[in-house]
CSV table of N, CA and C and ligand atoms in Angstrom, one decimal:
chain,number,residue,atom,x,y,z
N,1,MET,N,38.0,8.9,-20.0
N,1,MET,CA,37.1,9.2,-18.8
N,1,MET,C,36.3,7.9,-18.5
N,2,SER,N,36.3,7.4,-17.3
N,2,SER,CA,35.6,6.2,-16.9
N,2,SER,C,34.1,6.5,-16.9
N,3,ASP,N,33.3,5.4,-17.3
N,3,ASP,CA,31.9,5.6,-17.2
N,3,ASP,C,31.4,4.9,-15.9
N,4,LYS,N,32.3,4.5,-15.1
N,4,LYS,CA,31.9,4.0,-13.8
N,4,LYS,C,31.3,5.1,-12.9
N,5,THR,N,30.4,4.7,-12.0
N,5,THR,CA,29.9,5.7,-11.0
N,5,THR,C,31.0,5.9,-10.0
N,6,ILE,N,30.8,6.9,-9.2
N,6,ILE,CA,31.8,7.2,-8.1
N,6,ILE,C,31.8,6.0,-7.2
N,7,PHE,N,30.7,5.4,-6.9
N,7,PHE,CA,30.6,4.3,-5.9
N,7,PHE,C,31.3,3.1,-6.5
N,8,GLN,N,31.2,2.9,-7.8
N,8,GLN,CA,31.9,1.7,-8.4
N,8,GLN,C,33.4,2.0,-8.3
N,9,ARG,N,33.8,3.2,-8.5
N,9,ARG,CA,35.3,3.5,-8.4
N,9,ARG,C,35.8,3.4,-6.9
N,10,ILE,N,34.9,3.7,-5.9
N,10,ILE,CA,35.3,3.4,-4.5
N,10,ILE,C,35.4,1.9,-4.3
N,11,ILE,N,34.4,1.2,-4.8
N,11,ILE,CA,34.4,-0.3,-4.6
N,11,ILE,C,35.6,-0.9,-5.2
N,12,ASP,N,36.0,-0.4,-6.3
N,12,ASP,CA,37.2,-0.9,-7.0
N,12,ASP,C,38.5,-0.3,-6.5
N,13,ARG,N,38.4,0.5,-5.5
N,13,ARG,CA,39.6,1.1,-4.8
N,13,ARG,C,40.3,2.1,-5.7
N,14,GLU,N,39.6,2.7,-6.7
N,14,GLU,CA,40.2,3.7,-7.5
N,14,GLU,C,40.1,5.1,-6.9
N,15,LEU,N,39.2,5.2,-5.9
N,15,LEU,CA,39.0,6.4,-5.2
N,15,LEU,C,39.0,6.0,-3.7
N,16,PRO,N,39.5,6.9,-2.8
N,16,PRO,CA,39.5,6.6,-1.4
N,16,PRO,C,38.2,6.8,-0.7
N,17,ALA,N,38.0,6.1,0.4
N,17,ALA,CA,36.8,6.3,1.2
N,17,ALA,C,37.1,5.7,2.6
N,18,ARG,N,36.3,6.1,3.5
N,18,ARG,CA,36.5,5.6,4.9
N,18,ARG,C,35.6,4.5,5.1
N,19,PHE,N,36.1,3.3,4.8
N,19,PHE,CA,35.3,2.1,4.9
N,19,PHE,C,35.0,1.7,6.4
N,20,VAL,N,33.8,1.2,6.6
N,20,VAL,CA,33.4,0.7,8.0
N,20,VAL,C,33.1,-0.8,7.9
N,21,TYR,N,32.9,-1.3,6.7
N,21,TYR,CA,32.5,-2.7,6.5
N,21,TYR,C,32.7,-3.1,5.0
N,22,GLU,N,33.1,-4.4,4.9
N,22,GLU,CA,33.0,-4.9,3.5
N,22,GLU,C,32.9,-6.5,3.6
N,23,ASP,N,32.2,-7.0,2.6
N,23,ASP,CA,32.2,-8.5,2.4
N,23,ASP,C,32.1,-8.7,0.9
N,24,GLU,N,31.8,-10.0,0.6
N,24,GLU,CA,31.8,-10.3,-0.9
N,24,GLU,C,30.6,-9.6,-1.6
N,25,GLU,N,29.6,-9.2,-0.9
N,25,GLU,CA,28.4,-8.6,-1.5
N,25,GLU,C,28.2,-7.1,-1.3
N,26,ILE,N,28.7,-6.7,-0.1
N,26,ILE,CA,28.3,-5.3,0.3
N,26,ILE,C,29.5,-4.6,0.9
N,27,VAL,N,29.6,-3.3,0.6
N,27,VAL,CA,30.5,-2.4,1.3
N,27,VAL,C,29.8,-1.3,2.0
N,28,ALA,N,30.4,-0.7,3.0
N,28,ALA,CA,29.9,0.5,3.7
N,28,ALA,C,31.0,1.4,4.0
N,29,PHE,N,30.7,2.7,3.7
N,29,PHE,CA,31.8,3.7,4.0
N,29,PHE,C,31.1,5.1,4.4
N,30,HIS,N,31.8,5.9,5.0
N,30,HIS,CA,31.3,7.2,5.4
N,30,HIS,C,31.0,8.1,4.2
N,31,ASP,N,29.9,8.8,4.3
N,31,ASP,CA,29.5,9.8,3.2
N,31,ASP,C,30.5,10.9,3.3
N,32,ALA,N,30.9,11.4,2.1
N,32,ALA,CA,31.9,12.5,2.0
N,32,ALA,C,31.2,13.9,2.3
N,33,PHE,N,29.9,13.9,2.3
N,33,PHE,CA,29.2,15.2,2.6
N,33,PHE,C,28.1,14.9,3.6
N,34,PRO,N,28.5,14.6,4.9
N,34,PRO,CA,27.6,14.0,5.9
N,34,PRO,C,26.5,15.0,6.2
N,35,GLN,N,25.3,14.5,6.3
N,35,GLN,CA,24.1,15.3,6.7
N,35,GLN,C,23.7,15.0,8.1
N,36,ALA,N,24.5,14.3,8.9
N,36,ALA,CA,24.3,14.0,10.3
N,36,ALA,C,25.7,13.6,10.9
N,37,PRO,N,25.8,13.6,12.2
N,37,PRO,CA,27.1,13.3,12.8
N,37,PRO,C,27.5,11.9,12.4
N,38,VAL,N,26.6,11.0,12.2
N,38,VAL,CA,26.9,9.7,11.5
N,38,VAL,C,26.2,9.6,10.2
N,39,HIS,N,26.9,9.4,9.1
N,39,HIS,CA,26.3,9.3,7.8
N,39,HIS,C,27.1,8.3,7.0
N,40,VAL,N,26.6,7.0,7.0
N,40,VAL,CA,27.3,5.9,6.3
N,40,VAL,C,26.4,5.5,5.1
N,41,LEU,N,27.1,5.1,4.0
N,41,LEU,CA,26.4,4.6,2.8
N,41,LEU,C,26.7,3.1,2.7
N,42,ILE,N,25.6,2.3,2.6
N,42,ILE,CA,25.7,0.9,2.5
N,42,ILE,C,25.4,0.5,1.0
N,43,VAL,N,26.4,-0.1,0.4
N,43,VAL,CA,26.4,-0.2,-1.1
N,43,VAL,C,26.6,-1.6,-1.5
N,44,PRO,N,25.8,-2.2,-2.4
N,44,PRO,CA,26.1,-3.5,-2.9
N,44,PRO,C,27.2,-3.4,-3.9
N,45,ARG,N,28.0,-4.5,-4.0
N,45,ARG,CA,29.0,-4.5,-5.1
N,45,ARG,C,28.3,-4.6,-6.4
N,46,LYS,N,27.2,-5.3,-6.5
N,46,LYS,CA,26.5,-5.4,-7.8
N,46,LYS,C,26.0,-4.0,-8.2
N,47,PRO,N,26.3,-3.6,-9.5
N,47,PRO,CA,26.0,-2.3,-9.9
N,47,PRO,C,24.5,-2.1,-10.3
N,48,ILE,N,23.6,-2.1,-9.3
N,48,ILE,CA,22.2,-1.9,-9.6
N,48,ILE,C,22.0,-0.4,-9.5
N,49,PRO,N,21.4,0.2,-10.6
N,49,PRO,CA,21.4,1.7,-10.6
N,49,PRO,C,20.5,2.3,-9.5
N,50,SER,N,19.3,1.7,-9.2
N,50,SER,CA,18.4,2.3,-8.2
N,50,SER,C,17.4,1.3,-7.7
N,51,VAL,N,16.6,1.7,-6.7
N,51,VAL,CA,15.6,0.8,-6.2
N,51,VAL,C,14.6,0.4,-7.4
N,52,ASP,N,14.4,1.3,-8.3
N,52,ASP,CA,13.6,1.0,-9.5
N,52,ASP,C,14.1,-0.2,-10.3
N,53,ASP,N,15.3,-0.5,-10.2
N,53,ASP,CA,15.9,-1.6,-11.0
N,53,ASP,C,16.1,-2.9,-10.2
N,54,LEU,N,15.5,-2.9,-9.0
N,54,LEU,CA,15.6,-4.2,-8.2
N,54,LEU,C,14.7,-5.2,-8.8
N,55,GLU,N,15.2,-6.5,-8.7
N,55,GLU,CA,14.4,-7.6,-9.2
N,55,GLU,C,14.2,-8.6,-8.0
N,56,ASP,N,13.3,-9.6,-8.3
N,56,ASP,CA,13.0,-10.6,-7.2
N,56,ASP,C,14.3,-11.2,-6.6
N,57,ASP,N,15.3,-11.5,-7.5
N,57,ASP,CA,16.5,-12.1,-7.0
N,57,ASP,C,17.3,-11.3,-6.1
N,58,ASP,N,17.0,-10.0,-6.0
N,58,ASP,CA,17.7,-9.1,-5.1
N,58,ASP,C,17.2,-9.0,-3.7
N,59,VAL,N,16.1,-9.7,-3.4
N,59,VAL,CA,15.4,-9.6,-2.1
N,59,VAL,C,16.4,-9.9,-1.0
N,60,SER,N,17.2,-10.9,-1.0
N,60,SER,CA,18.1,-11.2,0.1
N,60,SER,C,19.2,-10.2,0.2
N,61,LEU,N,19.7,-9.7,-0.9
N,61,LEU,CA,20.7,-8.6,-0.9
N,61,LEU,C,20.2,-7.4,-0.2
N,62,VAL,N,19.0,-7.0,-0.5
N,62,VAL,CA,18.4,-5.8,0.1
N,62,VAL,C,18.1,-6.0,1.6
N,63,GLY,N,17.7,-7.2,1.9
N,63,GLY,CA,17.5,-7.6,3.3
N,63,GLY,C,18.8,-7.5,4.1
N,64,ARG,N,19.9,-8.0,3.5
N,64,ARG,CA,21.2,-8.0,4.1
N,64,ARG,C,21.6,-6.5,4.3
N,65,MET,N,21.4,-5.7,3.3
N,65,MET,CA,21.8,-4.2,3.5
N,65,MET,C,21.1,-3.6,4.7
N,66,ILE,N,19.8,-3.9,4.9
N,66,ILE,CA,19.1,-3.4,6.0
N,66,ILE,C,19.6,-3.9,7.4
N,67,LEU,N,19.8,-5.2,7.4
N,67,LEU,CA,20.3,-5.8,8.6
N,67,LEU,C,21.7,-5.3,8.9
N,68,LEU,N,22.5,-5.1,7.9
N,68,LEU,CA,23.9,-4.5,8.1
N,68,LEU,C,23.7,-3.1,8.7
N,69,ALA,N,22.8,-2.3,8.2
N,69,ALA,CA,22.5,-1.0,8.7
N,69,ALA,C,22.2,-1.1,10.2
N,70,LYS,N,21.4,-2.0,10.6
N,70,LYS,CA,21.1,-2.2,12.0
N,70,LYS,C,22.4,-2.5,12.8
N,71,SER,N,23.2,-3.4,12.3
N,71,SER,CA,24.4,-3.7,13.1
N,71,SER,C,25.4,-2.6,13.1
N,72,LEU,N,25.5,-1.9,12.0
N,72,LEU,CA,26.4,-0.7,12.0
N,72,LEU,C,25.9,0.4,12.9
N,73,ALA,N,24.6,0.6,13.0
N,73,ALA,CA,24.0,1.6,13.9
N,73,ALA,C,24.4,1.3,15.3
N,74,GLU,N,24.4,0.0,15.7
N,74,GLU,CA,24.7,-0.4,17.0
N,74,GLU,C,26.2,-0.1,17.3
N,75,GLU,N,27.0,-0.6,16.3
N,75,GLU,CA,28.5,-0.4,16.4
N,75,GLU,C,28.9,1.1,16.5
N,76,LEU,N,28.1,2.0,15.8
N,76,LEU,CA,28.5,3.4,15.7
N,76,LEU,C,27.8,4.2,16.8
N,77,GLY,N,27.1,3.5,17.8
N,77,GLY,CA,26.6,4.1,19.0
N,77,GLY,C,25.3,4.8,18.8
N,78,LEU,N,24.5,4.4,17.8
N,78,LEU,CA,23.2,5.1,17.5
N,78,LEU,C,22.1,4.5,18.4
N,79,THR,N,22.3,4.6,19.7
N,79,THR,CA,21.3,3.9,20.6
N,79,THR,C,20.0,4.6,20.7
N,80,GLN,N,20.0,5.9,20.3
N,80,GLN,CA,18.7,6.7,20.4
N,80,GLN,C,17.9,6.6,19.2
N,81,GLY,N,18.4,5.9,18.1
N,81,GLY,CA,17.7,5.8,16.9
N,81,GLY,C,18.5,6.3,15.7
N,82,TYR,N,17.9,6.1,14.5
N,82,TYR,CA,18.6,6.5,13.3
N,82,TYR,C,17.6,6.5,12.2
N,83,ARG,N,18.0,6.9,11.0
N,83,ARG,CA,17.2,6.9,9.8
N,83,ARG,C,17.8,6.2,8.7
N,84,LEU,N,17.1,5.4,8.0
N,84,LEU,CA,17.5,4.7,6.8
N,84,LEU,C,16.8,5.3,5.6
N,85,VAL,N,17.6,5.6,4.5
N,85,VAL,CA,17.0,6.2,3.3
N,85,VAL,C,17.5,5.6,2.0
N,86,PHE,N,16.6,5.3,1.1
N,86,PHE,CA,16.9,5.0,-0.2
N,86,PHE,C,16.4,6.1,-1.1
N,87,ASN,N,17.2,7.0,-1.6
N,87,ASN,CA,16.7,8.0,-2.6
N,87,ASN,C,16.6,7.2,-3.9
N,88,CYS,N,15.5,7.5,-4.7
N,88,CYS,CA,15.3,6.8,-6.0
N,88,CYS,C,15.1,7.8,-7.1
N,89,LYS,N,16.1,7.8,-8.0
N,89,LYS,CA,16.0,8.6,-9.2
N,89,LYS,C,16.0,10.1,-8.8
N,90,ARG,N,16.1,11.0,-9.8
N,90,ARG,CA,16.3,12.4,-9.6
N,90,ARG,C,15.3,13.1,-8.7
N,91,GLN,N,14.0,12.8,-8.9
N,91,GLN,CA,13.0,13.5,-8.1
N,91,GLN,C,13.0,12.9,-6.7
N,92,GLY,N,13.5,11.8,-6.5
N,92,GLY,CA,13.7,11.2,-5.1
N,92,GLY,C,15.0,11.7,-4.5
N,93,GLY,N,15.8,12.5,-5.2
N,93,GLY,CA,17.0,13.0,-4.6
N,93,GLY,C,18.2,12.2,-4.8
N,94,GLN,N,18.1,11.2,-5.7
N,94,GLN,CA,19.3,10.3,-6.0
N,94,GLN,C,20.3,11.1,-6.9
N,95,THR,N,21.5,11.1,-6.5
N,95,THR,CA,22.6,11.8,-7.4
N,95,THR,C,23.6,10.8,-7.9
N,96,VAL,N,23.8,9.6,-7.2
N,96,VAL,CA,24.7,8.6,-7.7
N,96,VAL,C,23.9,7.4,-8.1
N,97,ASP,N,24.1,7.0,-9.4
N,97,ASP,CA,23.2,5.9,-9.9
N,97,ASP,C,23.8,4.5,-9.7
N,98,HIS,N,24.0,4.3,-8.4
N,98,HIS,CA,24.5,2.9,-7.9
N,98,HIS,C,23.7,2.8,-6.6
N,99,LEU,N,22.9,1.8,-6.5
N,99,LEU,CA,22.0,1.6,-5.3
N,99,LEU,C,22.8,1.8,-4.0
N,100,HIS,N,22.2,2.6,-3.1
N,100,HIS,CA,22.8,2.7,-1.8
N,100,HIS,C,21.8,3.1,-0.7
N,101,LEU,N,22.1,2.6,0.5
N,101,LEU,CA,21.2,2.9,1.6
N,101,LEU,C,21.9,3.9,2.5
N,102,HIS,N,21.3,5.0,2.8
N,102,HIS,CA,21.9,6.0,3.8
N,102,HIS,C,21.5,5.5,5.2
N,103,LEU,N,22.5,5.5,6.1
N,103,LEU,CA,22.3,5.3,7.5
N,103,LEU,C,22.7,6.7,8.2
N,104,LEU,N,21.7,7.3,8.7
N,104,LEU,CA,22.0,8.7,9.3
N,104,LEU,C,21.6,8.6,10.8
N,105,GLY,N,22.4,9.2,11.6
N,105,GLY,CA,22.1,9.3,13.0
N,105,GLY,C,23.0,10.2,13.8
N,106,GLY,N,22.7,10.3,15.1
N,106,GLY,CA,23.5,11.2,16.0
N,106,GLY,C,22.9,12.6,16.2
N,107,ARG,N,21.7,12.8,15.6
N,107,ARG,CA,20.9,14.0,15.8
N,107,ARG,C,19.5,13.7,15.6
N,108,HIS,N,18.6,14.6,16.1
N,108,HIS,CA,17.2,14.4,15.9
N,108,HIS,C,16.8,14.6,14.5
N,109,MET,N,16.1,13.6,13.9
N,109,MET,CA,15.6,13.8,12.5
N,109,MET,C,14.3,14.4,12.4
N,110,HIS,N,14.1,15.2,11.4
N,110,HIS,CA,12.8,15.9,11.2
N,110,HIS,C,11.9,15.2,10.2
N,111,TRP,N,10.6,15.5,10.3
N,111,TRP,CA,9.6,14.9,9.3
N,111,TRP,C,8.6,16.0,9.0
N,112,PRO,N,8.2,16.3,7.8
N,112,PRO,CA,8.7,15.6,6.5
N,112,PRO,C,10.1,16.0,6.2
N,113,PRO,N,10.8,15.1,5.5
N,113,PRO,CA,12.2,15.3,5.2
N,113,PRO,C,12.6,16.4,4.2
N,114,GLY,N,11.6,16.8,3.4
N,114,GLY,CA,11.9,17.9,2.5
N,114,GLY,C,12.5,17.4,1.2
E,201,LIG,P1,22.2,10.2,-3.2
E,201,LIG,O1,21.9,11.7,-3.3
E,201,LIG,O2,21.1,9.4,-2.5
E,201,LIG,O3,22.5,9.6,-4.5
E,201,LIG,O4,23.4,10.0,-2.3
E,201,LIG,C1,24.7,10.1,-2.8
E,201,LIG,C2,25.6,10.4,-1.6
E,201,LIG,O5,26.9,10.1,-2.0
E,201,LIG,C3,25.6,11.8,-1.1
E,201,LIG,O6,25.1,11.8,0.3
E,201,LIG,C4,27.0,12.3,-1.1
E,201,LIG,C5,27.8,11.1,-1.3
E,201,LIG,N1,29.0,11.2,-2.1
E,201,LIG,C6,29.1,11.8,-3.3
E,201,LIG,N2,30.4,11.7,-3.8
E,201,LIG,C7,31.0,11.0,-2.8
E,201,LIG,C8,32.4,10.5,-2.7
E,201,LIG,O7,33.2,10.7,-3.6
E,201,LIG,N3,32.7,9.8,-1.6
E,201,LIG,C9,31.8,9.5,-0.6
E,201,LIG,N4,32.3,8.8,0.4
E,201,LIG,N5,30.6,9.9,-0.7
E,201,LIG,C10,30.2,10.6,-1.8
């Protein structure tokens, strides 16, 4: 049994996913359990477990993830707005321990998120 996370297995092409973007640092693919008409996960290839594990050297990587979210939102037609979410650890709602940014859109988002 592999100790890789599901996302590492997707990055390594051991599991299928509907990719919308990839480069040498970052991949993006559709969430398998979408919570909105558009629900894309933006994932660094580097296996950082969570936001809590980010270091100063990761500043540009995280910046690129956010700018990629912006350009994917435009590409996917989210002209009315969208939500970006980093869940961090169990109480923050994180279930996969490989850093990822959720891009959600295509419906009105509520606040507080619950
Ligand atoms: P989080 O709860 O923040 O750790 O988000 C994990 C997301 O990953 C959740 O929205 C569901 C999604 N997910 C879980 N398993 C798979 C999978 O095998 N493939 C894809 N594409 N998404 C998955």
